[in-house]
Amino acid sequence: MTKQEFAALTKKGPVILDGATGSNLLKMGMPRGTATELWVEKHPEVIGELQKAYLEAGSQILYAPTFLANRIGLKGHGIPEEALSDRVRSLNRTLVGYTKKTAGSAALVAGDIGGTGSFMQPNGPLTYEELLACYTEQISCLVEAGVDVLVVETMISLDETMVVLDAAASVCDLPVLASLTCEADGSLFFGGNIFDAAEILAEVGACAVGCNCSVGPDQLESVISTISSRISVPVIAKPNAGMPVITESGEALYSMEPEDFASHMEKLQKAGASVLGGCCGTDPSYIRALVEKVKGNNP
């Protein structure tokens, strides 16, 4: 997909993303503490079932489960140094292949890019060059595997998000969607705010910018409205199903029901968001309710 084609898609109406992956896989049998990407590689039928349900619910873009399928993330999960290059390539190819099989011609496939489990200087040990090489390698593999768009999500700093955009620009001309995780007031984990960050990301080439994870849609109306007033590219809203309650066993329970989630998402749409989906705690029923609520509205 070209950047122009993605822009045209967003002008036809709200673009519907999928919902959570990890929290649903835990319900579907994935052991807690497991590396999602490595587990999914061995359980294609499970991710296929989940993604098929998102497709049937109305998702127009399915995220391939490649969030931490980069060499730094995989090394942290015990992959030996000498095997990293082969594993990054094979894992991204396999996971994108699973998603492309489910999507067919009915949905676009996004190469999902997240953090590395470590951070760039001065917040961590990684240099710009190390992080750039890591993301360039993964993005090259995602492009080879045939993704339609790239998504960098759940980022906690502008600097590291910029590295992903640099890496993508060096590899391909695919649309890049960029979303950071922020507090209800728009503040970012490593300082600064999402409003300035969104403006910078749009200026340097992101085709859609916004926020995902952290909080529920009921806390983001002001954030989305302010982002929308400051950028000209589409605004992303992919929040959690409200704020979680953590049980004694460490399980996160989300109390917002699909209908409430969809009603709040409609408010975010009216505030300026036109690329909509769900993060932690959401499942296909949330996406179905979202579609029913917003699909008849103008972007």
Coordinates of C-alpha atoms in Angstrom, one line a residue:
M1 CA 0.0 0.0 0.0
T2 CA 1.3 3.5 -0.8
K3 CA 1.0 6.4 1.5
Q4 CA -1.5 8.0 -0.9
E5 CA -3.6 4.9 -0.9
F6 CA -3.7 4.9 2.9
A7 CA -4.6 8.6 3.0
A8 CA -7.5 7.9 0.6
L9 CA -8.7 5.0 2.8
T10 CA -8.9 7.3 5.8
K11 CA -11.0 9.8 3.8
K12 CA -13.7 7.2 3.1
G13 CA -14.7 6.9 6.8
P14 CA -13.2 5.7 10.1
V15 CA -10.5 3.0 9.7
I16 CA -11.1 0.1 12.1
L17 CA -8.0 -1.6 13.6
D18 CA -8.1 -4.8 15.7
G19 CA -8.1 -5.2 19.4
A20 CA -5.8 -6.7 22.0
T21 CA -3.6 -9.7 21.2
G22 CA -1.7 -10.6 24.4
S23 CA -4.5 -10.4 26.9
N24 CA -6.7 -12.6 24.7
L25 CA -4.0 -15.2 24.0
L26 CA -3.6 -15.5 27.8
K27 CA -7.3 -16.4 27.9
M28 CA -6.8 -18.9 25.1
G29 CA -4.0 -20.9 26.8
M30 CA -0.7 -18.9 26.5
P31 CA 1.2 -19.3 29.7
R32 CA 1.8 -16.0 31.6
G33 CA 5.4 -14.8 31.3
T34 CA 5.8 -16.4 27.8
A35 CA 7.3 -14.5 24.9
T36 CA 4.1 -14.0 22.8
E37 CA 5.9 -14.1 19.4
L38 CA 7.6 -17.4 20.2
W39 CA 4.4 -19.0 21.5
V40 CA 2.3 -17.8 18.6
E41 CA 4.9 -19.3 16.2
K42 CA 4.0 -22.7 17.5
H43 CA 0.3 -22.1 17.8
P44 CA -0.9 -20.8 14.5
E45 CA -4.4 -22.1 15.0
V46 CA -4.9 -19.9 18.1
I47 CA -3.8 -16.6 16.6
G48 CA -5.8 -17.6 13.5
E49 CA -8.9 -18.0 15.5
L50 CA -8.5 -14.6 17.2
Q51 CA -7.7 -12.7 14.1
K52 CA -10.5 -14.3 12.2
A53 CA -12.9 -13.1 14.9
Y54 CA -11.5 -9.6 14.6
L55 CA -11.9 -9.7 10.8
E56 CA -15.5 -10.9 11.2
A57 CA -16.1 -8.1 13.8
G58 CA -15.1 -5.5 11.2
S59 CA -11.4 -4.9 11.5
Q60 CA -9.9 -3.4 8.4
I61 CA -6.3 -3.7 9.5
L62 CA -4.9 -6.8 11.4
Y63 CA -1.7 -6.5 13.3
A64 CA 0.7 -9.3 12.7
P65 CA 1.9 -10.5 16.2
T66 CA 5.5 -9.2 15.6
F67 CA 5.6 -6.6 18.4
L68 CA 8.9 -7.8 20.0
A69 CA 10.2 -9.8 17.0
N70 CA 13.5 -7.9 16.9
R71 CA 17.0 -9.0 17.8
I72 CA 17.2 -7.1 21.1
G73 CA 13.8 -8.4 22.3
L74 CA 14.5 -12.0 21.2
K75 CA 18.0 -11.9 22.8
G76 CA 16.2 -11.0 26.1
H77 CA 14.1 -14.2 25.7
G78 CA 17.1 -16.4 25.4
I79 CA 17.8 -16.6 21.7
P80 CA 21.6 -17.1 21.2
E81 CA 23.5 -14.2 19.6
E82 CA 24.6 -16.4 16.7
A83 CA 21.0 -17.4 15.9
L84 CA 19.4 -13.9 16.1
S85 CA 19.6 -12.9 12.4
D86 CA 18.0 -16.2 11.2
R87 CA 15.4 -16.1 14.0
V88 CA 14.4 -12.4 13.3
R89 CA 13.9 -13.2 9.6
S90 CA 12.1 -16.5 10.1
L91 CA 9.9 -15.3 13.0
N92 CA 8.7 -12.2 11.2
R93 CA 8.1 -14.1 8.0
T94 CA 6.1 -16.8 9.7
L95 CA 4.0 -14.5 11.9
V96 CA 3.2 -12.1 9.0
G97 CA 2.3 -15.2 6.9
Y98 CA -0.2 -16.4 9.5
T99 CA -1.9 -13.0 9.5
K100 CA -1.9 -12.7 5.7
K101 CA -3.5 -16.1 5.5
T102 CA -6.4 -14.9 7.8
A103 CA -6.7 -11.5 6.2
G104 CA -6.8 -12.7 2.6
S105 CA -8.1 -9.8 0.5
A106 CA -10.5 -8.7 3.2
A107 CA -8.1 -6.7 5.4
L108 CA -4.7 -5.1 5.4
V109 CA -1.8 -6.6 7.3
A110 CA 0.3 -4.3 9.6
G111 CA 3.8 -5.2 10.6
D112 CA 3.6 -4.4 14.3
I113 CA 6.8 -2.8 15.8
G114 CA 7.1 -2.2 19.6
G115 CA 9.9 -1.6 22.0
T116 CA 13.0 -3.8 22.6
G117 CA 12.7 -4.4 26.3
S118 CA 15.6 -1.9 26.8
F119 CA 15.9 1.9 26.2
M120 CA 18.0 4.3 24.3
Q121 CA 20.5 6.7 25.9
P122 CA 20.1 8.7 28.2
N123 CA 17.2 6.5 29.5
G124 CA 19.0 3.2 28.9
P125 CA 22.1 1.6 27.5
L126 CA 21.3 1.5 23.8
T127 CA 22.8 3.9 21.3
Y128 CA 20.9 5.4 18.4
E129 CA 23.0 3.3 16.0
E130 CA 22.2 0.1 17.8
L131 CA 18.5 0.8 17.9
L132 CA 18.5 1.9 14.3
A133 CA 20.2 -1.3 13.2
C134 CA 17.7 -3.4 15.2
Y135 CA 14.7 -1.7 13.7
T136 CA 16.1 -1.6 10.2
E137 CA 16.6 -5.4 10.4
Q138 CA 13.1 -6.1 11.6
I139 CA 11.4 -3.7 9.1
S140 CA 13.4 -5.2 6.2
C141 CA 12.0 -8.6 7.2
L142 CA 8.5 -7.3 7.6
V143 CA 8.6 -5.7 4.1
E144 CA 10.0 -9.0 2.6
A145 CA 7.1 -10.8 4.3
G146 CA 4.6 -8.6 2.5
V147 CA 3.0 -6.3 5.0
D148 CA 0.8 -3.5 3.7
V149 CA 1.6 -0.9 6.4
L150 CA 3.9 -0.6 9.4
V151 CA 2.7 0.3 12.9
V152 CA 5.0 1.4 15.7
E153 CA 2.9 1.3 18.9
T154 CA 3.0 1.5 22.7
M155 CA 6.1 3.7 22.5
I156 CA 7.0 5.7 25.6
S157 CA 9.4 8.2 24.2
L158 CA 9.5 10.4 21.1
D159 CA 13.2 9.7 20.5
E160 CA 12.8 5.9 20.1
T161 CA 9.7 6.4 17.9
M162 CA 11.8 8.7 15.7
V163 CA 14.4 5.9 15.3
V164 CA 11.7 3.6 13.9
L165 CA 10.7 6.2 11.4
D166 CA 14.3 6.7 10.4
A167 CA 14.7 2.9 10.0
A168 CA 11.5 2.6 7.9
A169 CA 12.5 5.5 5.6
S170 CA 15.8 3.7 4.9
V171 CA 14.0 0.5 3.9
C172 CA 10.7 1.3 2.2
D173 CA 8.0 3.8 1.4
L174 CA 5.2 2.0 3.2
P175 CA 2.8 4.1 5.3
V176 CA 3.9 4.2 9.0
L177 CA 1.3 4.6 11.8
A178 CA 2.8 5.8 15.0
S179 CA 1.2 5.7 18.5
L180 CA 2.6 6.4 21.9
T181 CA 1.3 5.5 25.3
C182 CA 0.5 8.5 27.5
E183 CA -1.2 9.5 30.7
A184 CA -4.7 11.0 30.8
D185 CA -3.1 14.5 30.7
G186 CA -1.0 13.6 27.7
S187 CA 2.3 13.3 29.5
L188 CA 4.9 10.8 28.3
F189 CA 6.8 8.4 30.5
F190 CA 10.2 9.8 29.7
G191 CA 9.1 13.4 29.8
G192 CA 7.4 15.8 27.4
N193 CA 3.9 15.3 26.1
I194 CA 2.1 13.6 23.3
F195 CA 0.9 16.8 21.7
D196 CA 4.4 18.0 20.8
A197 CA 5.4 14.5 19.9
A198 CA 2.5 14.0 17.6
E199 CA 3.3 17.2 15.8
I200 CA 6.9 16.2 15.3
L201 CA 6.0 12.7 14.1
A202 CA 3.6 14.0 11.6
E203 CA 6.1 16.5 10.3
V204 CA 8.8 13.8 9.7
G205 CA 6.5 11.5 7.8
A206 CA 4.2 9.4 10.0
C207 CA 0.9 8.8 8.0
A208 CA -1.2 8.6 11.2
V209 CA -0.3 9.5 14.8
G210 CA -2.0 9.0 18.1
C211 CA -2.1 7.0 21.3
N212 CA -2.7 3.4 22.5
C213 CA -2.7 1.4 25.7
S214 CA -2.3 2.9 29.2
V215 CA -5.7 4.4 29.8
G216 CA -9.3 3.9 28.7
P217 CA -11.2 5.9 26.1
D218 CA -13.1 7.8 28.8
Q219 CA -9.9 9.5 29.7
L220 CA -8.7 10.6 26.3
E221 CA -11.2 13.0 24.8
S222 CA -9.2 16.1 25.6
V223 CA -6.0 14.4 24.5
I224 CA -7.4 13.3 21.1
S225 CA -9.0 16.8 20.6
T226 CA -5.7 18.5 21.2
I227 CA -3.7 16.2 19.0
S228 CA -6.3 16.6 16.2
S229 CA -6.0 20.4 16.4
R230 CA -2.2 20.3 16.0
I231 CA -1.7 17.8 13.1
S232 CA -3.2 17.3 9.6
V233 CA -2.7 13.5 9.3
P234 CA -5.3 11.1 10.7
V235 CA -5.4 10.6 14.5
I236 CA -5.1 7.1 16.1
A237 CA -7.1 6.1 19.2
K238 CA -6.5 2.5 20.4
P239 CA -7.1 2.6 24.2
N240 CA -7.5 -0.1 26.8
A241 CA -10.9 -1.3 28.0
G242 CA -10.7 1.1 30.9
M243 CA -8.3 1.0 33.8
P244 CA -7.4 -2.5 35.1
V245 CA -7.7 -4.0 38.5
I246 CA -4.8 -6.3 39.3
T247 CA -5.7 -9.5 41.1
E248 CA -3.5 -11.2 43.7
S249 CA -2.3 -13.6 41.0
G250 CA -1.2 -10.7 38.8
E251 CA -4.0 -10.9 36.3
A252 CA -5.3 -7.6 34.9
L253 CA -9.1 -7.3 34.9
Y254 CA -10.8 -4.6 32.8
S255 CA -14.3 -3.5 33.8
M256 CA -15.4 -1.5 30.8
E257 CA -18.0 -3.4 28.7
P258 CA -18.1 -3.4 24.9
E259 CA -21.0 -1.0 24.6
D260 CA -19.5 1.5 27.1
F261 CA -16.2 1.3 25.2
A262 CA -17.9 1.9 21.9
S263 CA -19.8 4.9 23.2
H264 CA -16.6 6.5 24.5
M265 CA -14.8 5.7 21.3
E266 CA -17.6 7.5 19.4
K267 CA -16.7 10.6 21.5
L268 CA -13.1 10.2 20.5
Q269 CA -14.1 10.0 16.9
K270 CA -16.0 13.2 17.2
A271 CA -13.0 14.7 19.0
G272 CA -10.9 14.0 15.8
A273 CA -9.8 10.4 15.8
S274 CA -10.3 8.5 12.6
V275 CA -8.2 5.4 13.0
L276 CA -9.9 3.4 15.8
G277 CA -9.3 0.2 17.7
G278 CA -8.7 -1.4 21.1
C279 CA -5.8 -2.4 23.2
C280 CA -5.5 -4.3 26.5
G281 CA -8.7 -5.9 27.7
T282 CA -10.5 -5.6 24.4
D283 CA -11.6 -8.5 22.3
P284 CA -13.6 -9.0 19.1
S285 CA -16.9 -8.1 20.8
Y286 CA -15.4 -4.6 21.5
I287 CA -14.5 -4.1 17.9
R288 CA -17.9 -5.3 16.8
A289 CA -19.6 -2.8 19.1
L290 CA -17.2 -0.1 17.9
V291 CA -18.0 -0.7 14.3
E292 CA -21.7 -0.6 15.0
K293 CA -21.3 2.7 16.8
V294 CA -19.0 4.7 14.5
K295 CA -19.1 3.3 10.9
G296 CA -22.1 5.4 9.9
N297 CA -20.4 8.6 11.0
N298 CA -18.3 10.9 8.9
P299 CA -14.5 10.9 9.8

